[in-house]
């Protein structure tokens, strides 16, 4: 994590926190100017874009002073800049704030909205939107849910309290409940306890997979699954409750697909229908909802319980 700026003037811009780059200390510097360094060290941003940012005063030193294209390279200097994605696709859905106090912010997230910046999504993310509209520069998510998933996300308001809350998640002292719509299968015994080792799919970095038994890897994921009701007239779909014990990426989606119960609308499991750079179809959201979350607050000592107000399709 980047060191916070010494100057509080280096703050949010449209809800976006600055990125920090520490210039390396080199005996022989290969870059006469800061611009030369940026163009070579961060080549994913074209040189002409760095030039425009410098001329516009969008690159600052740690004292909040604007740097320009003539600024010489300085060993060990920290510089700050703000990411920009000019062709970022808009996401036409809004989150709902369920609770805001001096310690926590609890939000009911819509489908398709990422929680944090990444890839082509920067300003069109839950964190940046909330920082911008609520003016909370130290806001930080305590856990993550997929951008395709709707439901509860809990944020820490104060940086000094963040670790106390995150420790709850690391130590599995948070009760989380999800709901999903998926096919019905006869012959399964309920509730199902799915335990497996999840790892990144070597053929597609944006997917996870269960390791085969002969890979000899210890389990690192656990989910309890039970049906709530069968939904359609022919009984082909059911409404499920899912209780994750662990919090691996895509855990619920992989476990449901592995049971032969792929969640309705899932673009990745069991087969890939959309890649990471494809635009999603907003008419067909993933039928997965972070319904409820509960924990003992380490700051106030009170029991905290929150429930999403959103509903999945097909539910009466």
mmCIF file of C-alpha atoms in Angstrom:
data_model
loop_
_atom_site.group_PDB
_atom_site.id
_atom_site.type_symbol
_atom_site.label_atom_id
_atom_site.label_comp_id
_atom_site.label_asym_id
_atom_site.label_seq_id
_atom_site.Cartn_x
_atom_site.Cartn_y
_atom_site.Cartn_z
ATOM 1 C CA UNK A 1 0.000 0.000 0.000
ATOM 2 C CA UNK A 2 1.338 3.445 -0.905
ATOM 3 C CA UNK A 3 2.522 5.744 1.876
ATOM 4 C CA UNK A 4 -0.076 8.469 2.564
ATOM 5 C CA UNK A 5 0.923 11.911 1.220
ATOM 6 C CA UNK A 6 2.585 14.237 3.735
ATOM 7 C CA UNK A 7 0.521 17.108 2.404
ATOM 8 C CA UNK A 8 -3.225 16.736 3.064
ATOM 9 C CA UNK A 9 -3.823 18.862 -0.042
ATOM 10 C CA UNK A 10 -2.957 15.766 -2.080
ATOM 11 C CA UNK A 11 -6.395 14.285 -1.654
ATOM 12 C CA UNK A 12 -9.340 13.000 -3.601
ATOM 13 C CA UNK A 13 -10.158 14.124 -7.116
ATOM 14 C CA UNK A 14 -13.696 13.165 -8.117
ATOM 15 C CA UNK A 15 -13.544 10.516 -5.401
ATOM 16 C CA UNK A 16 -10.297 9.005 -6.691
ATOM 17 C CA UNK A 17 -7.301 8.696 -4.379
ATOM 18 C CA UNK A 18 -3.883 9.430 -5.896
ATOM 19 C CA UNK A 19 -1.417 6.750 -6.928
ATOM 20 C CA UNK A 20 2.096 7.055 -5.523
ATOM 21 C CA UNK A 21 5.373 6.272 -7.283
ATOM 22 C CA UNK A 22 8.671 6.198 -5.402
ATOM 23 C CA UNK A 23 11.496 7.109 -7.760
ATOM 24 C CA UNK A 24 14.387 4.648 -7.297
ATOM 25 C CA UNK A 25 17.757 5.750 -5.995
ATOM 26 C CA UNK A 26 20.304 4.954 -8.716
ATOM 27 C CA UNK A 27 24.039 5.576 -8.856
ATOM 28 C CA UNK A 28 23.802 6.478 -12.501
ATOM 29 C CA UNK A 29 20.433 7.920 -13.483
ATOM 30 C CA UNK A 30 19.338 7.005 -17.025
ATOM 31 C CA UNK A 31 16.600 9.676 -17.102
ATOM 32 C CA UNK A 32 17.382 13.392 -17.357
ATOM 33 C CA UNK A 33 13.765 14.359 -16.607
ATOM 34 C CA UNK A 34 10.815 13.020 -14.654
ATOM 35 C CA UNK A 35 8.904 12.712 -17.929
ATOM 36 C CA UNK A 36 11.551 10.358 -19.337
ATOM 37 C CA UNK A 37 11.316 8.220 -16.202
ATOM 38 C CA UNK A 38 7.520 8.017 -16.245
ATOM 39 C CA UNK A 39 7.387 7.118 -19.927
ATOM 40 C CA UNK A 40 9.835 4.236 -19.411
ATOM 41 C CA UNK A 41 8.792 2.966 -15.971
ATOM 42 C CA UNK A 42 5.042 3.133 -16.656
ATOM 43 C CA UNK A 43 4.809 2.362 -20.376
ATOM 44 C CA UNK A 44 1.121 1.398 -20.301
ATOM 45 C CA UNK A 45 0.471 5.144 -20.196
ATOM 46 C CA UNK A 46 1.789 6.700 -23.458
ATOM 47 C CA UNK A 47 4.456 9.383 -23.192
ATOM 48 C CA UNK A 48 2.143 11.985 -24.700
ATOM 49 C CA UNK A 49 -0.415 11.293 -21.944
ATOM 50 C CA UNK A 50 2.224 11.838 -19.257
ATOM 51 C CA UNK A 51 3.210 15.052 -21.040
ATOM 52 C CA UNK A 52 -0.408 16.269 -20.986
ATOM 53 C CA UNK A 53 -0.741 15.401 -17.283
ATOM 54 C CA UNK A 54 2.451 17.248 -16.396
ATOM 55 C CA UNK A 55 1.426 20.323 -18.365
ATOM 56 C CA UNK A 56 -1.992 20.268 -16.687
ATOM 57 C CA UNK A 57 -0.487 20.134 -13.184
ATOM 58 C CA UNK A 58 -1.797 16.624 -12.523
ATOM 59 C CA UNK A 59 1.493 15.205 -11.214
ATOM 60 C CA UNK A 60 2.540 16.440 -7.751
ATOM 61 C CA UNK A 61 5.460 15.998 -5.393
ATOM 62 C CA UNK A 62 4.913 14.971 -1.767
ATOM 63 C CA UNK A 63 4.512 18.617 -0.761
ATOM 64 C CA UNK A 64 1.637 19.162 -3.206
ATOM 65 C CA UNK A 65 3.669 21.134 -5.741
ATOM 66 C CA UNK A 66 2.871 20.598 -9.408
ATOM 67 C CA UNK A 67 5.662 19.123 -11.527
ATOM 68 C CA UNK A 68 6.080 19.802 -15.264
ATOM 69 C CA UNK A 69 7.788 18.260 -18.274
ATOM 70 C CA UNK A 70 11.053 20.059 -17.444
ATOM 71 C CA UNK A 71 11.285 18.728 -13.871
ATOM 72 C CA UNK A 72 14.614 16.877 -13.481
ATOM 73 C CA UNK A 73 14.660 13.332 -12.176
ATOM 74 C CA UNK A 74 15.213 13.338 -8.405
ATOM 75 C CA UNK A 75 16.480 10.213 -6.639
ATOM 76 C CA UNK A 76 14.099 8.918 -3.954
ATOM 77 C CA UNK A 77 11.374 11.454 -4.629
ATOM 78 C CA UNK A 78 7.731 10.399 -4.211
ATOM 79 C CA UNK A 79 5.281 11.652 -6.792
ATOM 80 C CA UNK A 80 1.484 11.467 -6.882
ATOM 81 C CA UNK A 81 -0.892 11.256 -9.813
ATOM 82 C CA UNK A 82 -4.483 10.277 -10.513
ATOM 83 C CA UNK A 83 -5.495 7.462 -12.840
ATOM 84 C CA UNK A 84 -7.680 8.347 -15.778
ATOM 85 C CA UNK A 85 -9.649 6.050 -18.074
ATOM 86 C CA UNK A 86 -11.121 8.285 -20.787
ATOM 87 C CA UNK A 87 -13.197 5.549 -22.418
ATOM 88 C CA UNK A 88 -14.520 4.065 -19.160
ATOM 89 C CA UNK A 89 -17.976 2.593 -19.833
ATOM 90 C CA UNK A 90 -20.750 4.031 -17.608
ATOM 91 C CA UNK A 91 -22.569 1.652 -15.262
ATOM 92 C CA UNK A 92 -26.230 2.735 -15.049
ATOM 93 C CA UNK A 93 -27.000 1.372 -11.577
ATOM 94 C CA UNK A 94 -26.804 2.977 -8.151
ATOM 95 C CA UNK A 95 -25.954 1.650 -4.703
ATOM 96 C CA UNK A 96 -28.041 2.312 -1.593
ATOM 97 C CA UNK A 97 -26.499 3.360 1.727
ATOM 98 C CA UNK A 98 -28.034 1.295 4.536
ATOM 99 C CA UNK A 99 -25.966 2.654 7.432
ATOM 100 C CA UNK A 100 -23.475 5.437 7.986
ATOM 101 C CA UNK A 101 -21.960 6.190 11.370
ATOM 102 C CA UNK A 102 -18.567 7.298 12.650
ATOM 103 C CA UNK A 103 -17.107 3.798 12.250
ATOM 104 C CA UNK A 104 -18.841 1.979 9.398
ATOM 105 C CA UNK A 105 -20.576 2.485 6.089
ATOM 106 C CA UNK A 106 -22.819 -0.336 4.873
ATOM 107 C CA UNK A 107 -23.948 -0.276 1.240
ATOM 108 C CA UNK A 108 -26.363 -2.347 -0.838
ATOM 109 C CA UNK A 109 -24.502 -2.767 -4.144
ATOM 110 C CA UNK A 110 -26.202 -3.363 -7.504
ATOM 111 C CA UNK A 111 -25.099 -5.978 -9.996
ATOM 112 C CA UNK A 112 -22.317 -5.025 -12.452
ATOM 113 C CA UNK A 113 -20.679 -2.345 -10.256
ATOM 114 C CA UNK A 114 -17.089 -3.191 -9.176
ATOM 115 C CA UNK A 115 -16.191 -2.485 -5.566
ATOM 116 C CA UNK A 116 -12.701 -1.066 -6.200
ATOM 117 C CA UNK A 117 -10.828 0.362 -9.212
ATOM 118 C CA UNK A 118 -9.218 -2.099 -11.580
ATOM 119 C CA UNK A 119 -8.840 -2.644 -15.308
ATOM 120 C CA UNK A 120 -11.166 -0.407 -17.309
ATOM 121 C CA UNK A 121 -13.170 0.608 -14.220
ATOM 122 C CA UNK A 122 -11.860 3.511 -12.136
ATOM 123 C CA UNK A 123 -14.498 6.155 -11.457
ATOM 124 C CA UNK A 124 -17.342 3.747 -12.205
ATOM 125 C CA UNK A 125 -16.670 1.773 -9.020
ATOM 126 C CA UNK A 126 -18.450 1.653 -5.692
ATOM 127 C CA UNK A 127 -15.484 2.931 -3.661
ATOM 128 C CA UNK A 128 -14.753 5.931 -5.883
ATOM 129 C CA UNK A 129 -18.433 6.878 -6.165
ATOM 130 C CA UNK A 130 -18.835 6.796 -2.381
ATOM 131 C CA UNK A 131 -15.661 8.770 -1.712
ATOM 132 C CA UNK A 132 -16.814 11.395 -4.186
ATOM 133 C CA UNK A 133 -20.418 11.748 -2.986
ATOM 134 C CA UNK A 134 -19.847 11.332 0.753
ATOM 135 C CA UNK A 135 -16.464 13.021 1.120
ATOM 136 C CA UNK A 136 -14.846 10.146 3.046
ATOM 137 C CA UNK A 137 -11.165 10.050 1.986
ATOM 138 C CA UNK A 138 -10.209 7.184 4.349
ATOM 139 C CA UNK A 139 -13.063 4.919 3.268
ATOM 140 C CA UNK A 140 -11.932 1.339 2.674
ATOM 141 C CA UNK A 141 -13.855 -1.899 1.936
ATOM 142 C CA UNK A 142 -13.494 -4.548 4.629
ATOM 143 C CA UNK A 143 -14.258 -7.352 2.170
ATOM 144 C CA UNK A 144 -15.012 -7.748 -1.522
ATOM 145 C CA UNK A 145 -17.787 -9.180 -3.626
ATOM 146 C CA UNK A 146 -17.602 -9.729 -7.375
ATOM 147 C CA UNK A 147 -18.780 -6.935 -9.623
ATOM 148 C CA UNK A 148 -21.393 -9.355 -11.003
ATOM 149 C CA UNK A 149 -22.760 -9.983 -7.497
ATOM 150 C CA UNK A 150 -25.285 -7.696 -5.785
ATOM 151 C CA UNK A 151 -25.736 -7.061 -2.096
ATOM 152 C CA UNK A 152 -23.944 -5.960 1.042
ATOM 153 C CA UNK A 153 -20.503 -4.384 1.213
ATOM 154 C CA UNK A 154 -19.139 -3.072 4.527
ATOM 155 C CA UNK A 155 -16.615 -0.229 4.649
ATOM 156 C CA UNK A 156 -14.402 1.149 7.390
ATOM 157 C CA UNK A 157 -14.697 4.939 7.679
ATOM 158 C CA UNK A 158 -11.485 5.562 9.639
ATOM 159 C CA UNK A 159 -8.084 4.269 8.590
ATOM 160 C CA UNK A 160 -7.031 3.836 12.223
ATOM 161 C CA UNK A 161 -9.881 1.342 12.809
ATOM 162 C CA UNK A 162 -9.547 -0.569 9.552
ATOM 163 C CA UNK A 163 -7.338 -3.398 10.819
ATOM 164 C CA UNK A 164 -9.586 -4.124 13.799
ATOM 165 C CA UNK A 165 -12.509 -4.720 11.453
ATOM 166 C CA UNK A 166 -10.504 -6.583 8.813
ATOM 167 C CA UNK A 167 -9.232 -8.918 11.514
ATOM 168 C CA UNK A 168 -12.816 -10.163 11.932
ATOM 169 C CA UNK A 169 -12.813 -11.346 8.320
ATOM 170 C CA UNK A 170 -9.323 -12.827 8.511
ATOM 171 C CA UNK A 171 -10.250 -14.769 11.618
ATOM 172 C CA UNK A 172 -13.629 -15.880 10.187
ATOM 173 C CA UNK A 173 -15.654 -14.167 12.912
ATOM 174 C CA UNK A 174 -18.200 -12.794 10.428
ATOM 175 C CA UNK A 175 -21.440 -14.597 9.559
ATOM 176 C CA UNK A 176 -22.206 -14.147 5.848
ATOM 177 C CA UNK A 177 -25.302 -15.353 4.032
ATOM 178 C CA UNK A 178 -25.816 -15.325 0.268
ATOM 179 C CA UNK A 179 -28.760 -16.339 -1.887
ATOM 180 C CA UNK A 180 -28.699 -17.671 -5.433
ATOM 181 C CA UNK A 181 -30.965 -18.938 -8.182
ATOM 182 C CA UNK A 182 -29.702 -22.122 -9.807
ATOM 183 C CA UNK A 183 -31.001 -25.377 -11.319
ATOM 184 C CA UNK A 184 -32.565 -28.058 -9.154
ATOM 185 C CA UNK A 185 -30.953 -31.506 -9.015
ATOM 186 C CA UNK A 186 -32.642 -34.594 -7.650
ATOM 187 C CA UNK A 187 -30.515 -36.928 -5.595
ATOM 188 C CA UNK A 188 -28.487 -34.383 -3.619
ATOM 189 C CA UNK A 189 -28.559 -34.599 0.172
ATOM 190 C CA UNK A 190 -29.142 -31.292 1.963
ATOM 191 C CA UNK A 191 -27.456 -29.337 3.293
ATOM 192 C CA UNK A 192 -24.409 -29.742 1.096
ATOM 193 C CA UNK A 193 -20.972 -28.950 2.540
ATOM 194 C CA UNK A 194 -18.560 -28.220 -0.308
ATOM 195 C CA UNK A 195 -14.879 -28.316 0.654
ATOM 196 C CA UNK A 196 -12.131 -28.042 -1.945
ATOM 197 C CA UNK A 197 -8.890 -26.338 -2.918
ATOM 198 C CA UNK A 198 -9.470 -23.329 -5.168
ATOM 199 C CA UNK A 199 -6.679 -21.985 -7.331
ATOM 200 C CA UNK A 200 -6.370 -19.646 -10.288
ATOM 201 C CA UNK A 201 -7.157 -21.254 -13.624
ATOM 202 C CA UNK A 202 -3.885 -21.450 -15.526
ATOM 203 C CA UNK A 203 -5.689 -21.133 -18.858
ATOM 204 C CA UNK A 204 -7.697 -18.025 -17.873
ATOM 205 C CA UNK A 205 -6.365 -15.757 -15.107
ATOM 206 C CA UNK A 206 -9.830 -14.295 -14.446
ATOM 207 C CA UNK A 207 -11.313 -17.672 -13.457
ATOM 208 C CA UNK A 208 -10.809 -20.028 -10.524
ATOM 209 C CA UNK A 209 -10.932 -23.799 -10.548
ATOM 210 C CA UNK A 210 -11.062 -26.641 -8.067
ATOM 211 C CA UNK A 211 -7.803 -28.567 -7.879
ATOM 212 C CA UNK A 212 -8.054 -32.226 -8.815
ATOM 213 C CA UNK A 213 -7.697 -34.767 -6.032
ATOM 214 C CA UNK A 214 -4.440 -36.057 -7.499
ATOM 215 C CA UNK A 215 -2.875 -32.590 -7.142
ATOM 216 C CA UNK A 216 -2.594 -33.245 -3.405
ATOM 217 C CA UNK A 217 -3.465 -29.721 -2.241
ATOM 218 C CA UNK A 218 -5.095 -29.113 1.134
ATOM 219 C CA UNK A 219 -8.633 -27.670 1.119
ATOM 220 C CA UNK A 220 -8.785 -23.879 1.358
ATOM 221 C CA UNK A 221 -12.475 -23.200 0.725
ATOM 222 C CA UNK A 222 -15.719 -24.261 2.407
ATOM 223 C CA UNK A 223 -19.373 -23.465 1.695
ATOM 224 C CA UNK A 224 -22.651 -24.731 3.158
ATOM 225 C CA UNK A 225 -25.506 -24.849 0.635
ATOM 226 C CA UNK A 226 -29.207 -25.584 1.098
ATOM 227 C CA UNK A 227 -32.358 -25.014 -0.986
ATOM 228 C CA UNK A 228 -35.023 -22.616 0.246
ATOM 229 C CA UNK A 229 -37.699 -23.428 -2.339
ATOM 230 C CA UNK A 230 -38.250 -24.705 -5.859
ATOM 231 C CA UNK A 231 -39.411 -21.850 -8.044
ATOM 232 C CA UNK A 232 -40.819 -22.523 -11.489
ATOM 233 C CA UNK A 233 -43.815 -24.672 -12.340
ATOM 234 C CA UNK A 234 -41.672 -27.544 -13.618
ATOM 235 C CA UNK A 235 -39.307 -27.384 -10.648
ATOM 236 C CA UNK A 236 -36.237 -26.798 -12.792
ATOM 237 C CA UNK A 237 -34.972 -23.814 -10.783
ATOM 238 C CA UNK A 238 -34.518 -23.361 -7.044
ATOM 239 C CA UNK A 239 -33.759 -20.599 -4.586
ATOM 240 C CA UNK A 240 -30.672 -21.458 -2.495
ATOM 241 C CA UNK A 241 -29.044 -20.178 0.685
ATOM 242 C CA UNK A 242 -25.243 -20.226 0.723
ATOM 243 C CA UNK A 243 -23.095 -19.759 3.810
ATOM 244 C CA UNK A 244 -19.393 -19.355 3.003
ATOM 245 C CA UNK A 245 -16.966 -20.259 5.774
ATOM 246 C CA UNK A 246 -13.990 -19.005 3.771
ATOM 247 C CA UNK A 247 -13.808 -16.144 1.289
ATOM 248 C CA UNK A 248 -11.904 -17.223 -1.792
ATOM 249 C CA UNK A 249 -12.416 -15.411 -5.092
ATOM 250 C CA UNK A 250 -15.463 -16.760 -6.988
ATOM 251 C CA UNK A 251 -15.862 -19.416 -4.285
ATOM 252 C CA UNK A 252 -19.656 -19.643 -4.343
ATOM 253 C CA UNK A 253 -19.832 -19.653 -8.118
ATOM 254 C CA UNK A 254 -17.229 -22.419 -8.447
ATOM 255 C CA UNK A 255 -18.762 -24.560 -5.718
ATOM 256 C CA UNK A 256 -22.254 -24.303 -7.178
ATOM 257 C CA UNK A 257 -21.022 -25.155 -10.680
ATOM 258 C CA UNK A 258 -19.041 -28.108 -9.307
ATOM 259 C CA UNK A 259 -22.267 -29.525 -7.828
ATOM 260 C CA UNK A 260 -23.923 -29.264 -11.237
ATOM 261 C CA UNK A 261 -25.864 -26.180 -10.061
ATOM 262 C CA UNK A 262 -24.377 -23.265 -12.020
ATOM 263 C CA UNK A 263 -25.858 -19.956 -10.868
ATOM 264 C CA UNK A 264 -28.255 -18.437 -13.397
ATOM 265 C CA UNK A 265 -26.603 -15.694 -15.434
ATOM 266 C CA UNK A 266 -23.019 -16.690 -14.611
ATOM 267 C CA UNK A 267 -20.784 -15.661 -17.555
ATOM 268 C CA UNK A 268 -17.768 -17.689 -16.350
ATOM 269 C CA UNK A 269 -18.887 -20.959 -14.778
ATOM 270 C CA UNK A 270 -19.025 -23.689 -15.814
ATOM 271 C CA UNK A 271 -18.054 -22.296 -19.247
ATOM 272 C CA UNK A 272 -16.826 -18.868 -20.292
ATOM 273 C CA UNK A 273 -19.411 -16.817 -22.148
ATOM 274 C CA UNK A 274 -17.813 -13.396 -21.580
ATOM 275 C CA UNK A 275 -14.148 -12.473 -21.263
ATOM 276 C CA UNK A 276 -12.781 -9.810 -18.884
ATOM 277 C CA UNK A 277 -12.852 -7.139 -21.594
ATOM 278 C CA UNK A 278 -16.328 -7.921 -22.931
ATOM 279 C CA UNK A 279 -19.210 -5.652 -21.984
ATOM 280 C CA UNK A 280 -21.811 -7.434 -19.821
ATOM 281 C CA UNK A 281 -25.446 -7.836 -20.767
ATOM 282 C CA UNK A 282 -27.297 -5.764 -18.173
ATOM 283 C CA UNK A 283 -30.527 -7.589 -18.966
ATOM 284 C CA UNK A 284 -29.206 -10.843 -17.490
ATOM 285 C CA UNK A 285 -27.471 -10.278 -14.131
ATOM 286 C CA UNK A 286 -25.839 -13.051 -12.163
ATOM 287 C CA UNK A 287 -28.452 -14.389 -9.758
ATOM 288 C CA UNK A 288 -26.244 -14.124 -6.682
ATOM 289 C CA UNK A 289 -26.961 -11.810 -3.752
ATOM 290 C CA UNK A 290 -24.962 -11.049 -0.599
ATOM 291 C CA UNK A 291 -28.088 -11.122 1.559
ATOM 292 C CA UNK A 292 -26.916 -10.718 5.168
ATOM 293 C CA UNK A 293 -23.840 -10.099 7.290
ATOM 294 C CA UNK A 294 -23.397 -10.091 11.068
ATOM 295 C CA UNK A 295 -20.493 -9.660 13.497
ATOM 296 C CA UNK A 296 -19.549 -8.342 16.936
ATOM 297 C CA UNK A 297 -18.185 -4.827 16.448
ATOM 298 C CA UNK A 298 -14.603 -4.694 17.784
ATOM 299 C CA UNK A 299 -14.843 -0.929 18.375
ATOM 300 C CA UNK A 300 -18.270 -0.504 19.962
ATOM 301 C CA UNK A 301 -18.816 -4.056 21.268
ATOM 302 C CA UNK A 302 -22.351 -4.207 19.865
ATOM 303 C CA UNK A 303 -23.755 -6.915 17.621
ATOM 304 C CA UNK A 304 -24.028 -5.644 14.047
ATOM 305 C CA UNK A 305 -26.542 -7.277 11.677
ATOM 306 C CA UNK A 306 -27.358 -6.034 8.175
ATOM 307 C CA UNK A 307 -29.704 -7.327 5.483
ATOM 308 C CA UNK A 308 -29.855 -6.453 1.783
ATOM 309 C CA UNK A 309 -33.060 -4.905 0.477
ATOM 310 C CA UNK A 310 -32.503 -6.276 -3.032
ATOM 311 C CA UNK A 311 -34.281 -9.233 -4.582
ATOM 312 C CA UNK A 312 -33.193 -11.828 -7.086
ATOM 313 C CA UNK A 313 -35.179 -12.538 -10.222
ATOM 314 C CA UNK A 314 -37.637 -15.438 -10.126
ATOM 315 C CA UNK A 315 -38.234 -15.014 -6.356
ATOM 316 C CA UNK A 316 -41.879 -14.471 -5.341
#
